[in-house]
Amino acid sequence: MDARRQEAGLKVATLTRHLVFVGNPGTGKTTVARLVGGIYRALGLLDKGQLVEVDRSELVAGYLGQTAAKTAEVVASALGGVLFIDEAYSLGGDQYGKEAVDTLVKEMEDHRDELVVIVAGYPAPMAEFIGMNPGLESRFRTIIEFDDYTDDELTGILLVLAEKMDYDVDPEAQERFREMLAATPRGPSFGNGRFARNMLEAAIGRHAWRLRDTEDVDVTELRTLRRQDFEDRDGVDLSVEVESGESESDVMSKIGDDHEGLPPLVRATATPGDLPRRRPLRGWWAWPPAMRVPRRSRTRRQGDEEVGPVPGRDPGPPPNKASGRATRRLRARREDRSKAKPAGRAEDAT
């Protein structure tokens, strides 16, 4: 429509295209932001369509006054494309983030025809972030909510990721993955697509461990992930008690056939009598910190004579005999030198 208006000699209105993405982690917000840049470029709304992804650390500087310049540099690198700020609500709460937000609002207004800003985060914190500055609320008019994936969608994501890695997930393994999804609580910390990716990576690791000792393995077995590869053994206690003098074969026999193919977690147990005894701490370092006082305040003096330790205070560490002998030798050398100097001067005078 804008192209038709230009052909007709009419003015083209500059519309605000900034977006707010709200949703839990792993719902595809970053992926959609990349697609938005390509779509806007194909429609002629953006010149380049590149995506510049930043967070608080790339917008906020270490000192006041530097944040504005740093934010302006980031915005300049995103001109002609999309600036994606993940977890944008982290900019609220202090004066450094406020300076970044104020600079961002000004840059969005100055470059509204060549810049698209997308902010993303959790629903509740993002609502507070948009409301912290009147300029943000007036510029972000479009809010897109990303719902959590269903079990069918997560299973489809698992299969797509496995296919990209040249793996096949057999039906029993898919059923096991659905059972794991049903047992996993869905909350703000649920990873959605990341959960499926993490489960796939863990299954690939178990698959490699299961086939580690198999010599002749065909291509089908190398590609296929089976149900046992998706068995979640992280919450199972595989530890065994090791008695003194037991060999590795005896320990492995305790593990049993149920844990075959998994690395055992061996926990050695010891009685208090087997543990080495620590020497008791003695000296001033054994006292509580509140009772430790400077060395010069540990003794009382009457004239040039030390009377003894101050009552109620730490007497200090025991004297070091070696350092005392060295001090006496050094003092004796100085006395010998002082006695020898007058005699030398008298000889020179004669």
Tab-separated table of C-alpha atoms in Angstrom:
chain	number	residue	atom	x	y	z
A	1	MET	CA	0.000	0.000	0.000
A	2	ASP	CA	2.868	2.381	0.761
A	3	ALA	CA	4.317	1.682	-2.703
A	4	ARG	CA	0.992	2.497	-4.330
A	5	ARG	CA	0.757	5.758	-2.382
A	6	GLN	CA	4.262	6.687	-3.488
A	7	GLU	CA	3.342	5.981	-7.100
A	8	ALA	CA	0.295	8.204	-6.697
A	9	GLY	CA	2.445	11.001	-5.289
A	10	LEU	CA	1.055	10.733	-1.767
A	11	LYS	CA	2.980	10.855	1.451
A	12	VAL	CA	3.775	7.632	3.260
A	13	ALA	CA	2.996	7.529	6.961
A	14	THR	CA	5.767	6.332	9.269
A	15	LEU	CA	4.185	3.780	11.597
A	16	THR	CA	5.584	2.464	14.850
A	17	ARG	CA	6.650	-1.140	14.285
A	18	HIS	CA	8.320	-1.864	17.633
A	19	LEU	CA	7.215	-5.101	19.300
A	20	VAL	CA	7.044	-6.687	22.754
A	21	PHE	CA	7.521	-10.468	23.019
A	22	VAL	CA	6.365	-12.032	26.283
A	23	GLY	CA	6.606	-15.696	27.146
A	24	ASN	CA	8.501	-18.353	29.052
A	25	PRO	CA	11.991	-19.491	28.022
A	26	GLY	CA	12.356	-21.660	24.952
A	27	THR	CA	9.155	-20.528	23.209
A	28	GLY	CA	10.966	-19.231	20.114
A	29	LYS	CA	11.105	-15.483	20.767
A	30	THR	CA	14.602	-15.052	19.349
A	31	THR	CA	13.793	-17.195	16.313
A	32	VAL	CA	10.695	-15.136	15.534
A	33	ALA	CA	12.708	-11.923	15.944
A	34	ARG	CA	15.089	-13.117	13.206
A	35	LEU	CA	12.130	-13.892	10.978
A	36	VAL	CA	10.658	-10.440	11.603
A	37	GLY	CA	13.854	-8.815	10.324
A	38	GLY	CA	13.718	-10.844	7.104
A	39	ILE	CA	10.009	-10.178	6.595
A	40	TYR	CA	10.377	-6.431	7.096
A	41	ARG	CA	13.262	-6.364	4.646
A	42	ALA	CA	11.263	-8.307	2.042
A	43	LEU	CA	8.404	-5.821	2.429
A	44	GLY	CA	10.776	-2.900	1.960
A	45	LEU	CA	10.298	-1.586	5.486
A	46	LEU	CA	13.958	-2.120	6.433
A	47	ASP	CA	17.095	-1.713	4.326
A	48	LYS	CA	19.216	-4.545	5.753
A	49	GLY	CA	17.031	-6.625	8.045
A	50	GLN	CA	19.898	-7.770	10.280
A	51	LEU	CA	19.263	-8.805	13.885
A	52	VAL	CA	21.386	-7.312	16.671
A	53	GLU	CA	20.757	-9.263	19.885
A	54	VAL	CA	21.841	-7.600	23.141
A	55	ASP	CA	21.149	-7.733	26.851
A	56	ARG	CA	21.780	-5.433	29.823
A	57	SER	CA	25.555	-5.988	29.865
A	58	GLU	CA	25.888	-4.670	26.298
A	59	LEU	CA	23.861	-1.526	26.989
A	60	VAL	CA	24.970	-0.467	30.472
A	61	ALA	CA	28.479	0.844	31.159
A	62	GLY	CA	30.399	0.866	34.418
A	63	TYR	CA	29.989	4.570	35.170
A	64	LEU	CA	27.234	7.122	34.875
A	65	GLY	CA	27.460	9.113	31.670
A	66	GLN	CA	29.038	6.254	29.709
A	67	THR	CA	25.825	4.244	29.407
A	68	ALA	CA	24.218	6.744	27.035
A	69	ALA	CA	27.153	6.603	24.612
A	70	LYS	CA	27.297	2.808	24.790
A	71	THR	CA	23.562	2.446	24.114
A	72	ALA	CA	23.771	4.896	21.211
A	73	GLU	CA	26.569	2.813	19.648
A	74	VAL	CA	24.470	-0.356	19.879
A	75	VAL	CA	21.496	1.389	18.282
A	76	ALA	CA	23.726	2.707	15.477
A	77	SER	CA	24.887	-0.850	14.700
A	78	ALA	CA	21.253	-1.970	14.382
A	79	LEU	CA	20.083	0.791	12.016
A	80	GLY	CA	18.400	-0.732	8.988
A	81	GLY	CA	17.501	-3.857	10.948
A	82	VAL	CA	16.103	-5.170	14.232
A	83	LEU	CA	17.461	-4.509	17.723
A	84	PHE	CA	16.445	-7.420	19.960
A	85	ILE	CA	16.805	-6.832	23.727
A	86	ASP	CA	16.415	-10.083	25.645
A	87	GLU	CA	15.306	-9.895	29.285
A	88	ALA	CA	14.729	-6.170	28.873
A	89	TYR	CA	13.175	-5.920	32.351
A	90	SER	CA	16.711	-6.173	33.793
A	91	LEU	CA	17.196	-2.525	32.746
A	92	GLY	CA	14.807	-1.392	35.462
A	93	GLY	CA	15.617	-0.831	39.100
A	94	ASP	CA	18.743	1.359	39.059
A	95	GLN	CA	20.000	4.616	37.596
A	96	TYR	CA	22.281	2.887	35.075
A	97	GLY	CA	19.386	1.010	33.499
A	98	LYS	CA	17.240	4.143	33.576
A	99	GLU	CA	19.912	6.011	31.610
A	100	ALA	CA	19.957	3.222	29.004
A	101	VAL	CA	16.158	3.279	28.711
A	102	ASP	CA	16.048	7.061	28.322
A	103	THR	CA	18.685	6.914	25.587
A	104	LEU	CA	16.834	4.060	23.876
A	105	VAL	CA	13.566	6.019	23.834
A	106	LYS	CA	15.274	8.999	22.201
A	107	GLU	CA	17.023	6.843	19.579
A	108	MET	CA	13.756	5.038	18.774
A	109	GLU	CA	12.114	8.376	18.040
A	110	ASP	CA	15.004	9.750	16.014
A	111	HIS	CA	15.297	6.616	13.833
A	112	ARG	CA	11.731	5.374	13.812
A	113	ASP	CA	11.747	4.876	10.027
A	114	GLU	CA	14.940	2.756	9.933
A	115	LEU	CA	14.924	0.829	13.209
A	116	VAL	CA	12.679	-1.814	14.780
A	117	VAL	CA	13.178	-2.557	18.474
A	118	ILE	CA	11.906	-5.827	19.954
A	119	VAL	CA	12.025	-6.342	23.724
A	120	ALA	CA	11.419	-9.784	25.216
A	121	GLY	CA	11.026	-11.349	28.649
A	122	TYR	CA	8.637	-12.915	31.147
A	123	PRO	CA	5.048	-11.560	31.122
A	124	ALA	CA	4.878	-9.978	34.596
A	125	PRO	CA	8.341	-8.331	34.646
A	126	MET	CA	7.824	-7.029	31.111
A	127	ALA	CA	4.586	-5.326	32.132
A	128	GLU	CA	6.491	-3.507	34.886
A	129	PHE	CA	9.280	-2.610	32.459
A	130	ILE	CA	6.913	-1.047	29.916
A	131	GLY	CA	5.221	0.956	32.666
A	132	MET	CA	8.469	2.381	34.111
A	133	ASN	CA	8.767	4.985	31.337
A	134	PRO	CA	5.859	6.772	29.612
A	135	GLY	CA	7.876	6.855	26.399
A	136	LEU	CA	8.102	3.072	26.298
A	137	GLU	CA	4.378	2.575	26.770
A	138	SER	CA	3.588	4.933	23.905
A	139	ARG	CA	6.108	3.375	21.514
A	140	PHE	CA	5.489	-0.324	22.160
A	141	ARG	CA	1.883	-0.690	21.058
A	142	THR	CA	2.019	-4.304	19.846
A	143	ILE	CA	2.444	-7.121	22.371
A	144	ILE	CA	2.808	-10.715	21.152
A	145	GLU	CA	2.372	-13.523	23.680
A	146	PHE	CA	4.235	-16.817	23.205
A	147	ASP	CA	2.386	-19.721	24.822
A	148	ASP	CA	4.098	-22.843	26.099
A	149	TYR	CA	4.357	-25.725	23.664
A	150	THR	CA	2.037	-28.710	23.992
A	151	ASP	CA	3.315	-32.266	24.345
A	152	ASP	CA	2.705	-32.964	20.655
A	153	GLU	CA	4.594	-29.843	19.640
A	154	LEU	CA	7.543	-30.678	21.918
A	155	THR	CA	7.648	-34.210	20.522
A	156	GLY	CA	7.709	-32.730	17.017
A	157	ILE	CA	10.564	-30.425	18.029
A	158	LEU	CA	12.458	-33.422	19.396
A	159	LEU	CA	12.056	-35.315	16.122
A	160	VAL	CA	13.142	-32.321	14.036
A	161	LEU	CA	16.250	-31.770	16.156
A	162	ALA	CA	17.090	-35.479	16.021
A	163	GLU	CA	16.724	-35.526	12.255
A	164	LYS	CA	19.109	-32.585	11.921
A	165	MET	CA	21.687	-34.612	13.880
A	166	ASP	CA	21.116	-37.801	11.799
A	167	TYR	CA	19.299	-39.652	14.575
A	168	ASP	CA	16.045	-41.581	14.540
A	169	VAL	CA	13.802	-41.821	17.617
A	170	ASP	CA	11.858	-45.081	17.688
A	171	PRO	CA	8.190	-45.113	18.854
A	172	GLU	CA	9.009	-46.526	22.300
A	173	ALA	CA	11.521	-43.748	22.869
A	174	GLN	CA	8.921	-41.174	21.830
A	175	GLU	CA	6.476	-42.697	24.308
A	176	ARG	CA	9.112	-42.460	27.021
A	177	PHE	CA	9.681	-38.792	26.158
A	178	ARG	CA	5.951	-38.139	26.511
A	179	GLU	CA	6.002	-39.798	29.934
A	180	MET	CA	8.829	-37.491	30.966
A	181	LEU	CA	6.842	-34.487	29.739
A	182	ALA	CA	3.823	-35.575	31.776
A	183	ALA	CA	5.962	-35.861	34.920
A	184	THR	CA	7.655	-32.469	34.463
A	185	PRO	CA	5.894	-29.500	36.091
A	186	ARG	CA	5.146	-26.585	33.781
A	187	GLY	CA	6.125	-23.263	35.270
A	188	PRO	CA	8.141	-20.134	34.496
A	189	SER	CA	11.360	-22.163	34.645
A	190	PHE	CA	10.184	-24.800	32.156
A	191	GLY	CA	12.461	-24.727	29.120
A	192	ASN	CA	9.931	-25.683	26.407
A	193	GLY	CA	12.060	-26.121	23.280
A	194	ARG	CA	15.252	-26.114	25.340
A	195	PHE	CA	13.819	-28.947	27.429
A	196	ALA	CA	13.413	-31.070	24.297
A	197	ARG	CA	16.934	-30.208	23.154
A	198	ASN	CA	18.443	-31.058	26.546
A	199	MET	CA	16.632	-34.396	26.666
A	200	LEU	CA	17.864	-35.211	23.169
A	201	GLU	CA	21.465	-34.374	24.043
A	202	ALA	CA	21.259	-36.513	27.189
A	203	ALA	CA	19.819	-39.411	25.163
A	204	ILE	CA	22.639	-39.104	22.631
A	205	GLY	CA	25.150	-39.346	25.470
A	206	ARG	CA	23.482	-42.475	26.889
A	207	HIS	CA	23.299	-43.945	23.377
A	208	ALA	CA	27.060	-43.495	22.959
A	209	TRP	CA	27.708	-45.038	26.384
A	210	ARG	CA	25.458	-48.005	25.612
A	211	LEU	CA	27.338	-48.835	22.404
A	212	ARG	CA	30.825	-48.080	23.697
A	213	ASP	CA	31.909	-51.754	23.924
A	214	THR	CA	30.060	-53.007	20.853
A	215	GLU	CA	32.470	-53.669	18.001
A	216	ASP	CA	30.245	-54.492	15.021
A	217	VAL	CA	27.537	-51.819	14.979
A	218	ASP	CA	25.482	-51.210	11.861
A	219	VAL	CA	24.341	-47.814	10.643
A	220	THR	CA	20.761	-48.387	11.842
A	221	GLU	CA	21.904	-48.967	15.413
A	222	LEU	CA	24.153	-45.927	15.251
A	223	ARG	CA	21.212	-43.765	14.197
A	224	THR	CA	18.442	-45.161	16.403
A	225	LEU	CA	17.698	-43.794	19.872
A	226	ARG	CA	15.799	-46.334	21.939
A	227	ARG	CA	13.743	-46.179	25.108
A	228	GLN	CA	16.648	-46.946	27.436
A	229	ASP	CA	18.466	-43.925	26.029
A	230	PHE	CA	15.691	-41.712	27.409
A	231	GLU	CA	15.619	-43.358	30.832
A	232	ASP	CA	16.135	-40.578	33.326
A	233	ARG	CA	18.580	-42.032	35.819
A	234	ASP	CA	19.669	-38.698	37.244
A	235	GLY	CA	17.306	-39.014	40.177
A	236	VAL	CA	18.236	-42.641	40.947
A	237	ASP	CA	20.837	-43.333	43.603
A	238	LEU	CA	23.439	-45.515	41.908
A	239	SER	CA	25.925	-45.211	44.744
A	240	VAL	CA	27.259	-48.214	46.597
A	241	GLU	CA	29.239	-48.511	49.775
A	242	VAL	CA	32.817	-49.635	49.337
A	243	GLU	CA	34.460	-51.598	52.084
A	244	SER	CA	38.185	-51.543	52.596
A	245	GLY	CA	40.029	-54.123	50.516
A	246	GLU	CA	37.317	-54.587	47.881
A	247	SER	CA	38.363	-54.846	44.261
A	248	GLU	CA	36.695	-53.172	41.276
A	249	SER	CA	34.984	-56.421	40.258
A	250	ASP	CA	33.419	-56.733	43.720
A	251	VAL	CA	32.086	-53.185	43.446
A	252	MET	CA	30.643	-53.852	39.988
A	253	SER	CA	28.919	-56.987	41.266
A	254	LYS	CA	27.132	-54.864	43.878
A	255	ILE	CA	25.782	-52.565	41.192
A	256	GLY	CA	23.878	-55.412	39.564
A	257	ASP	CA	22.392	-55.945	36.126
A	258	ASP	CA	19.841	-53.142	36.459
A	259	HIS	CA	22.588	-50.528	36.113
A	260	GLU	CA	24.528	-52.247	33.340
A	261	GLY	CA	25.818	-49.772	30.798
A	262	LEU	CA	25.851	-46.812	33.158
A	263	PRO	CA	28.908	-45.366	34.902
A	264	PRO	CA	28.608	-46.163	38.621
A	265	LEU	CA	28.861	-43.458	41.216
A	266	VAL	CA	30.916	-44.957	44.025
A	267	ARG	CA	30.679	-43.364	47.425
A	268	ALA	CA	33.373	-44.330	49.852
A	269	THR	CA	32.270	-44.336	53.467
A	270	ALA	CA	34.484	-44.037	56.518
A	271	THR	CA	33.929	-44.124	60.247
A	272	PRO	CA	35.111	-41.258	62.444
A	273	GLY	CA	37.973	-43.430	63.667
A	274	ASP	CA	39.329	-43.763	60.138
A	275	LEU	CA	39.574	-40.013	59.604
A	276	PRO	CA	42.894	-38.294	60.370
A	277	ARG	CA	42.906	-36.302	63.570
A	278	ARG	CA	43.645	-32.625	63.334
A	279	ARG	CA	46.078	-31.049	65.752
A	280	PRO	CA	44.371	-28.600	68.101
A	281	LEU	CA	44.957	-24.959	67.304
A	282	ARG	CA	47.117	-23.115	69.786
A	283	GLY	CA	48.197	-19.535	70.022
A	284	TRP	CA	46.474	-16.282	69.263
A	285	TRP	CA	45.054	-17.557	65.916
A	286	ALA	CA	42.856	-20.021	67.834
A	287	TRP	CA	41.052	-17.192	69.594
A	288	PRO	CA	37.815	-15.750	68.175
A	289	PRO	CA	38.358	-12.754	65.850
A	290	ALA	CA	36.659	-10.393	68.305
A	291	MET	CA	39.359	-11.105	70.913
A	292	ARG	CA	42.306	-10.587	68.550
A	293	VAL	CA	43.954	-7.230	69.188
A	294	PRO	CA	47.057	-5.555	67.750
A	295	ARG	CA	50.373	-6.871	69.034
A	296	ARG	CA	51.374	-3.601	70.711
A	297	SER	CA	48.308	-3.641	72.977
A	298	ARG	CA	48.838	-7.126	74.326
A	299	THR	CA	51.219	-6.131	77.165
A	300	ARG	CA	51.254	-3.522	79.887
A	301	ARG	CA	54.303	-1.437	80.609
A	302	GLN	CA	55.517	0.447	83.645
A	303	GLY	CA	58.286	2.648	82.422
A	304	ASP	CA	60.626	0.472	80.344
A	305	GLU	CA	59.500	-2.744	81.999
A	306	GLU	CA	56.813	-5.148	80.680
A	307	VAL	CA	54.496	-6.131	83.499
A	308	GLY	CA	52.526	-8.816	81.642
A	309	PRO	CA	49.557	-9.356	79.402
A	310	VAL	CA	46.562	-7.103	79.575
A	311	PRO	CA	43.879	-8.857	81.639
A	312	GLY	CA	41.200	-10.446	79.480
A	313	ARG	CA	43.207	-10.211	76.266
A	314	ASP	CA	45.133	-12.675	74.155
A	315	PRO	CA	48.700	-13.103	75.359
A	316	GLY	CA	49.831	-13.492	71.751
A	317	PRO	CA	51.709	-16.240	69.963
A	318	PRO	CA	54.560	-18.098	71.639
A	319	PRO	CA	57.990	-16.495	71.135
A	320	ASN	CA	59.970	-17.655	68.136
A	321	LYS	CA	63.327	-18.874	69.439
A	322	ALA	CA	64.968	-18.864	66.045
A	323	SER	CA	64.044	-15.261	65.349
A	324	GLY	CA	65.210	-14.308	68.874
A	325	ARG	CA	68.676	-15.741	68.282
A	326	ALA	CA	68.963	-13.917	64.958
A	327	THR	CA	67.973	-10.669	66.630
A	328	ARG	CA	70.605	-11.124	69.345
A	329	ARG	CA	73.324	-11.859	66.768
A	330	LEU	CA	72.376	-8.756	64.780
A	331	ARG	CA	72.448	-6.644	67.937
A	332	ALA	CA	75.900	-7.993	68.870
A	333	ARG	CA	77.284	-7.131	65.434
A	334	ARG	CA	76.020	-3.574	65.736
A	335	GLU	CA	77.665	-3.217	69.152
A	336	ASP	CA	80.979	-4.517	67.771
A	337	ARG	CA	80.850	-2.014	64.922
A	338	SER	CA	80.072	0.865	67.261
A	339	LYS	CA	83.035	-0.059	69.460
A	340	ALA	CA	85.399	-0.377	66.508
A	341	LYS	CA	84.595	3.018	64.966
A	342	PRO	CA	86.230	5.309	67.601
A	343	ALA	CA	89.481	3.319	67.501
A	344	GLY	CA	89.674	3.633	63.737
A	345	ARG	CA	89.125	7.373	63.869
A	346	ALA	CA	91.919	7.767	66.461
A	347	GLU	CA	94.390	5.909	64.242
A	348	ASP	CA	93.482	8.106	61.277
A	349	ALA	CA	94.043	11.212	63.367
A	350	THR	CA	97.535	10.115	64.336
